[in-house]
XYZ file of C-alpha atoms in Angstrom:
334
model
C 24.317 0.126 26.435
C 20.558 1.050 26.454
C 21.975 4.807 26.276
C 23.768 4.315 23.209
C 21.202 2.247 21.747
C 18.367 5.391 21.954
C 21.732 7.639 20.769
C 21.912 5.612 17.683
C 18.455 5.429 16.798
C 18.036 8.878 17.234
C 21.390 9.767 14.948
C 19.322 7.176 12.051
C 16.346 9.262 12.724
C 18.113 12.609 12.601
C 20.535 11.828 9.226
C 17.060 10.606 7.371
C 15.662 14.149 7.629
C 18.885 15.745 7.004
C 18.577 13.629 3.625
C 15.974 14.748 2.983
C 16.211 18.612 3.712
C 20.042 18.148 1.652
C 17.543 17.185 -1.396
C 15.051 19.655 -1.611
C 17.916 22.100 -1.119
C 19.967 20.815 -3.970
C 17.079 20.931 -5.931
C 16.408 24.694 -5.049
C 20.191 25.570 -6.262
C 20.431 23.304 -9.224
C 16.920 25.067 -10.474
C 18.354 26.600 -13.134
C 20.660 24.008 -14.626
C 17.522 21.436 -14.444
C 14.965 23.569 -16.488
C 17.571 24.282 -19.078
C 17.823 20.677 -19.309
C 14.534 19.757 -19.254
C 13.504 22.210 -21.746
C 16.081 21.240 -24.308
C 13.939 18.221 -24.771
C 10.645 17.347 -25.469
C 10.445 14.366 -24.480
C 11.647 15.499 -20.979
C 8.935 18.493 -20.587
C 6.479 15.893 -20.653
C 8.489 13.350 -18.436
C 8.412 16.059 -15.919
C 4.760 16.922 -16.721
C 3.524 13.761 -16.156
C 5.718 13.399 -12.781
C 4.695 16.537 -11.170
C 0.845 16.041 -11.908
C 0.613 12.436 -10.217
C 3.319 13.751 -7.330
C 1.189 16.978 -6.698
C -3.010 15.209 -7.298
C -1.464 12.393 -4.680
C 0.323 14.577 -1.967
C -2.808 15.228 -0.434
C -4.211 12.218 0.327
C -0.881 10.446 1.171
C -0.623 13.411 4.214
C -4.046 12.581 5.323
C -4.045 9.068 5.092
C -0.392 9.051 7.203
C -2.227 11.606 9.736
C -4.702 9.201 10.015
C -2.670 5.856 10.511
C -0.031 7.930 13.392
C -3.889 8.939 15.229
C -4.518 5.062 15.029
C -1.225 3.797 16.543
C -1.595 6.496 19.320
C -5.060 5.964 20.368
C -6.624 2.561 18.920
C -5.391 -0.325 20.690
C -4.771 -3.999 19.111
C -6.951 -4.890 22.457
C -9.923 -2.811 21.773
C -9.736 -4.600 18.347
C -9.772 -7.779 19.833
C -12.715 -6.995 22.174
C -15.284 -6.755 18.935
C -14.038 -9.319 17.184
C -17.284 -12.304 17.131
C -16.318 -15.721 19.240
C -17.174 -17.241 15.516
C -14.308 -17.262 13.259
C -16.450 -16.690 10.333
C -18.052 -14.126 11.655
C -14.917 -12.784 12.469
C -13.215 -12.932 9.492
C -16.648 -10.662 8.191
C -16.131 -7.923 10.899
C -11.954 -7.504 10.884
C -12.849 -7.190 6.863
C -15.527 -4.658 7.075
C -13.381 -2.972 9.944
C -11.074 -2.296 7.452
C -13.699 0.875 6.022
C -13.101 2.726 9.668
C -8.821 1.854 9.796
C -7.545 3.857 7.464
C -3.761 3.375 7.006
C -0.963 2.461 4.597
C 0.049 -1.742 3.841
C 3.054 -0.435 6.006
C 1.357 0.620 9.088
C -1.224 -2.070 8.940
C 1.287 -5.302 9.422
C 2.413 -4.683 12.244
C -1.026 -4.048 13.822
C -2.111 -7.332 12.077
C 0.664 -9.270 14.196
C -0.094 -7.606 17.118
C -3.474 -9.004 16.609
C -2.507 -12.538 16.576
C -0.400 -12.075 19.726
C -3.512 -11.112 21.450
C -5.119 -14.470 20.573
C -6.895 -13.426 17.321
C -6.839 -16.333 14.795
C -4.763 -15.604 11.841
C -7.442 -15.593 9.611
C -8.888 -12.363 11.305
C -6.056 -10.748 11.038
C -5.259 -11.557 7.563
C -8.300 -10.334 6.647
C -7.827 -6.879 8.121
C -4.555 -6.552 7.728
C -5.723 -6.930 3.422
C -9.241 -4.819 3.571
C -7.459 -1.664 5.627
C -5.444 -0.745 3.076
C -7.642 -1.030 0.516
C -11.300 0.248 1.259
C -11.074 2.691 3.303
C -12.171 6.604 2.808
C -9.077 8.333 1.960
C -8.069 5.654 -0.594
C -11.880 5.371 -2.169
C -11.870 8.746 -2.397
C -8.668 9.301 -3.837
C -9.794 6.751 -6.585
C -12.976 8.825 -7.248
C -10.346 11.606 -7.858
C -7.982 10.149 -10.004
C -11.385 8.983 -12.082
C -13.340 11.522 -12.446
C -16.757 10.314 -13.954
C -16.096 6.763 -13.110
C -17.828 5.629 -10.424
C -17.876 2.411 -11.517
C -13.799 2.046 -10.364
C -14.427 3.271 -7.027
C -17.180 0.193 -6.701
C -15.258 -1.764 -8.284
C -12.137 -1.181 -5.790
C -14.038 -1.582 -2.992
C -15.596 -4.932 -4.361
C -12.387 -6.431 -5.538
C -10.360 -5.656 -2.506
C -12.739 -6.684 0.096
C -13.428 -9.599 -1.735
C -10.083 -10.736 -1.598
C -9.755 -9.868 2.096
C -12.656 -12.164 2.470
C -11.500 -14.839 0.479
C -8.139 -14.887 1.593
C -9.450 -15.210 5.673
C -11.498 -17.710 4.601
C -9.020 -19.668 2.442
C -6.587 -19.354 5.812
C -8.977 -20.358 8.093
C -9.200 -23.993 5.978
C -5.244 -24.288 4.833
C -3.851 -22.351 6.867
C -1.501 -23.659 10.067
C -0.158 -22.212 12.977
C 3.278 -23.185 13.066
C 3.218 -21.212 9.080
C 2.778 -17.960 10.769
C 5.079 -17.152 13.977
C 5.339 -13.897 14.867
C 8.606 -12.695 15.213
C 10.101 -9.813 18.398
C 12.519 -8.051 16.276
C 9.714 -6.138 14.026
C 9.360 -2.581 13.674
C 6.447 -1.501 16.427
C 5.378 2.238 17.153
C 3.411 1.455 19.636
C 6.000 0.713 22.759
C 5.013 1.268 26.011
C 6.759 4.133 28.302
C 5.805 7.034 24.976
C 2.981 9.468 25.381
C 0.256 9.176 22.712
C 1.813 12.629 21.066
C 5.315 10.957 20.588
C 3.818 8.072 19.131
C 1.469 9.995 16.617
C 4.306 12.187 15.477
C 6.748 9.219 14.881
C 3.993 7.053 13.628
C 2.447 9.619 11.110
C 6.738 10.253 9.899
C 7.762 7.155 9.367
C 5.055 6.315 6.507
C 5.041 9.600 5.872
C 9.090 9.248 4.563
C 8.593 5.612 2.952
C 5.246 6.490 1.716
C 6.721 9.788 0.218
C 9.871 7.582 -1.432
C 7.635 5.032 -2.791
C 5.974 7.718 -4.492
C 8.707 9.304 -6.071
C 9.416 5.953 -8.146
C 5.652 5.508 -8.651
C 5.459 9.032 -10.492
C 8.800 8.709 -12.069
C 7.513 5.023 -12.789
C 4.731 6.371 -14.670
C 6.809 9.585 -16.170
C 9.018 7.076 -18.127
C 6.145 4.569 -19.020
C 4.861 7.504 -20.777
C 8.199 8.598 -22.718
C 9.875 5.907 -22.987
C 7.242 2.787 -24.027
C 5.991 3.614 -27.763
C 2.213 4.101 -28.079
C 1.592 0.845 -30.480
C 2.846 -1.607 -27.374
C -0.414 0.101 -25.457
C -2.299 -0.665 -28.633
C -0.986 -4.271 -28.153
C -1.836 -4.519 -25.033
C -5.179 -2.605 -25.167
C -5.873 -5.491 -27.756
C -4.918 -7.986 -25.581
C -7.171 -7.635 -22.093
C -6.104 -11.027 -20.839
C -2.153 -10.050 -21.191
C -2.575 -6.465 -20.240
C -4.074 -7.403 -16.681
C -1.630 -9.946 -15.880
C 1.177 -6.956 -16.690
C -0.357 -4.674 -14.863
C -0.920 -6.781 -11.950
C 2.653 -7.596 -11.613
C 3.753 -3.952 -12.459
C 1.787 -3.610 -9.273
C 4.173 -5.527 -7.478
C 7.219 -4.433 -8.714
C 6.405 -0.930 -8.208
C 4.975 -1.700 -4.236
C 2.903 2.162 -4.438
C 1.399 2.961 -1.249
C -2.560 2.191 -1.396
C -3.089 6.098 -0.905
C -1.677 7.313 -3.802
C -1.727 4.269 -6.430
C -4.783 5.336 -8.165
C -3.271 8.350 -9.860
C -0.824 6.670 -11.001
C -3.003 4.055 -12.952
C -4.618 6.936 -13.835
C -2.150 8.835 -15.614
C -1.758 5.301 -17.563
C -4.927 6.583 -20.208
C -3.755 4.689 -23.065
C -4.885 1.272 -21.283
C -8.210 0.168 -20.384
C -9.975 0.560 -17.397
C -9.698 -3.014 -16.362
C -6.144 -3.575 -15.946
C -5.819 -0.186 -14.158
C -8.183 -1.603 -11.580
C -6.679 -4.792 -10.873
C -3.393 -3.355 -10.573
C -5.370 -1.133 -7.698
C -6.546 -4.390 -6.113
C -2.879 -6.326 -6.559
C -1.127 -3.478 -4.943
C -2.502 -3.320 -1.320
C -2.799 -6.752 -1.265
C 1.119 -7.837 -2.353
C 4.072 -6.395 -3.244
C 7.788 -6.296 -2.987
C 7.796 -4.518 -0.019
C 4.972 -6.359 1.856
C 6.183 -9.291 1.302
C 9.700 -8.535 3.144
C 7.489 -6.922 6.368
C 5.393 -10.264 6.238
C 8.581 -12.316 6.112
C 9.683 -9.748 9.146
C 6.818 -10.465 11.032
C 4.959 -13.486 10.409
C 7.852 -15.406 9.172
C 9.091 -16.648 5.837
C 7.267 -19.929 5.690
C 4.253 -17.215 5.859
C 4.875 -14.868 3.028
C 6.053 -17.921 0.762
C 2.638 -19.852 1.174
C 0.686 -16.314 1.585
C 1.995 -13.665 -1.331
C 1.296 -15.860 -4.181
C -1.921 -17.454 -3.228
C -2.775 -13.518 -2.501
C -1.640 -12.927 -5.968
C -4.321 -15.407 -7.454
C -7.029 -14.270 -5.415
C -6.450 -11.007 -6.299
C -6.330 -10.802 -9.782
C -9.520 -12.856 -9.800
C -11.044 -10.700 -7.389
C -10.209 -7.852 -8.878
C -11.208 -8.902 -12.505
C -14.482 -10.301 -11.561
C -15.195 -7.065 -9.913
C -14.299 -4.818 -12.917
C -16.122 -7.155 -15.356
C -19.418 -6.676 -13.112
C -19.163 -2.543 -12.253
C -17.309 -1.702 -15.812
C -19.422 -3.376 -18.124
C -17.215 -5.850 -19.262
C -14.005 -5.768 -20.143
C -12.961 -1.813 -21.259
């Protein structure tokens, strides 16, 4: 039974790269077909356009940041975590934020480190807290930011202060309300790190996997922003851009409808020009912290009493976060 099992994994494993290779190569022979198409239309050229420049600025950084979080599952442990965390769960809740800077890794990746956390007899709050400041803060995403925006350094700041505020807040607000029978972990989520693998085979599949739904959550983001560009008429940005208060609040829950991964978000807010700076950013804080897509992982491992008290308490947090932060580094509201 345990034969077939491993047979059947590897046979999902196996037909999700043949996907994936069938794609590329129907792309290669329907080439010509396609750029007739496209280039019958306007409209379309710039669809594409707009597609290829936030698939191609973002590649990049998504590779890294995956390289980075399939290194992490292979050779830093939940335990050695564990072993710096402060006695005090304040000071705790501090450190796993700030740790956040050093872990880089996509929302995907970091959940299931978060729960291993708590099995390890770190209070939930601590591992809240990390598992929202990881995504969020550290180098490959700041610096992707700082790309996306050239000559704004004040969104990079900004980023970083929203998104480790809410991280903060969030452990903090947990560590009050929170209760332990709201959080149970649960045996049947995804892991890479099982015992028996050598640190190689769990890099490789680590560094894959979000790699593949990084990569597909991309695709949408780009096309995402490729049709918000065609296909919404320039006055409703004018509206909007007129409106701060109702822009954010769309943007922020554009952010969670889309579910981007933290590594290549910013370039798609930044391909959204006609809006102003300060919804962009707190649709980059919103993201990493909750989303379609997190919310079914944290349902998957924490349990659904969890994600129902945690994703829109998150939401709150973060959009005030995130707003306070642009008003202070952006000069107001622009």
């Amino acid at each position: 039974m345990l034969g077939q099992n491993t047979l059947n994994s590897a046979r999902v494993r196996v037909s999700s790269t043949y996907v994936l290779v069938a794609l590329v190569i129907l792309g290669v022979v329907c080439q010509g077909p396609l750029i007739r198409v496209v280039g019958s239309s306007a409209r379309l050229q710039t669809a594409v356009t707009i597609f290829a420049g936030v698939f191609v600025q973002a590649v990049p950084f998504l590779v890294l940041g995956v390289t980075v979080s399939g290194a992490i599952a292979a050779f830093v442990s939940p335990a050695l975590l564990r072993k710096v965390l402060p006695r005090n769960e304040t000071a705790a809740i501090g450190v796993a934020g700030l740790a956040g800077m050093a872990l880089p890794g996509c929302e995907c990746g970091v959940v299931p480190v978060a729960r291993r956390l708590t099995e390890q007899g770190a209070p939930g709050s601590v591992a809240l807290a990390f598992m929202l400041s990881a995504p969020a803060i550290n180098p490959v995403v700041l610096i992707a930011t700082a790309v996306a925006f050239p000559g704004e350094p004040g969104m990079v700041a900004a980023r970083f202060t929203g998104s480790l505020a809410t991280a903060f807040t969030m452990g903090f607000l947990w560590s009050r309300i929170g209760r332990p029978a709201w959080m149970l972990p649960r045996a049947a989520s995804h892991d890479h790190c099982v015992t028996g693998r050598s640190r190689w085979e769990i890099f490789s599949e680590t560094a894959r996997h979000d790699l593949l739904q990084a990569s597909a959550f991309l695709v949408l983001g780009a096309a995402a922003a490729a049709a918000l560009h065609v296909l919404v008429p320039p006055a409703w940005y004018e509206h909007l851009s007129g409106q701060m208060a109702v822009a954010v609040l769309v943007m922020a829950v554009l952010a969670i409808v889309l579910a981007l991964c933290s590594e290549a978000d910013a370039f798609v807010a930044s391909s959204m020009s006609a809006l102003p700076l300060l919804p962009r950013l707190v649709f980059l804080v919103v993201g990493p912290a909750v989303d379609v897509k997190l919310f079914a992982m944290q349902a998957g491992a924490f349990g659904r009493q969890f994600a129902i008290r945690f994703a829109p308490l998150t939401f709150v947090v973060a959009l005030a976060c995130g707003s306070i932060a642009g008003l202070v580094w952006l000069g107001g509201a622009r």
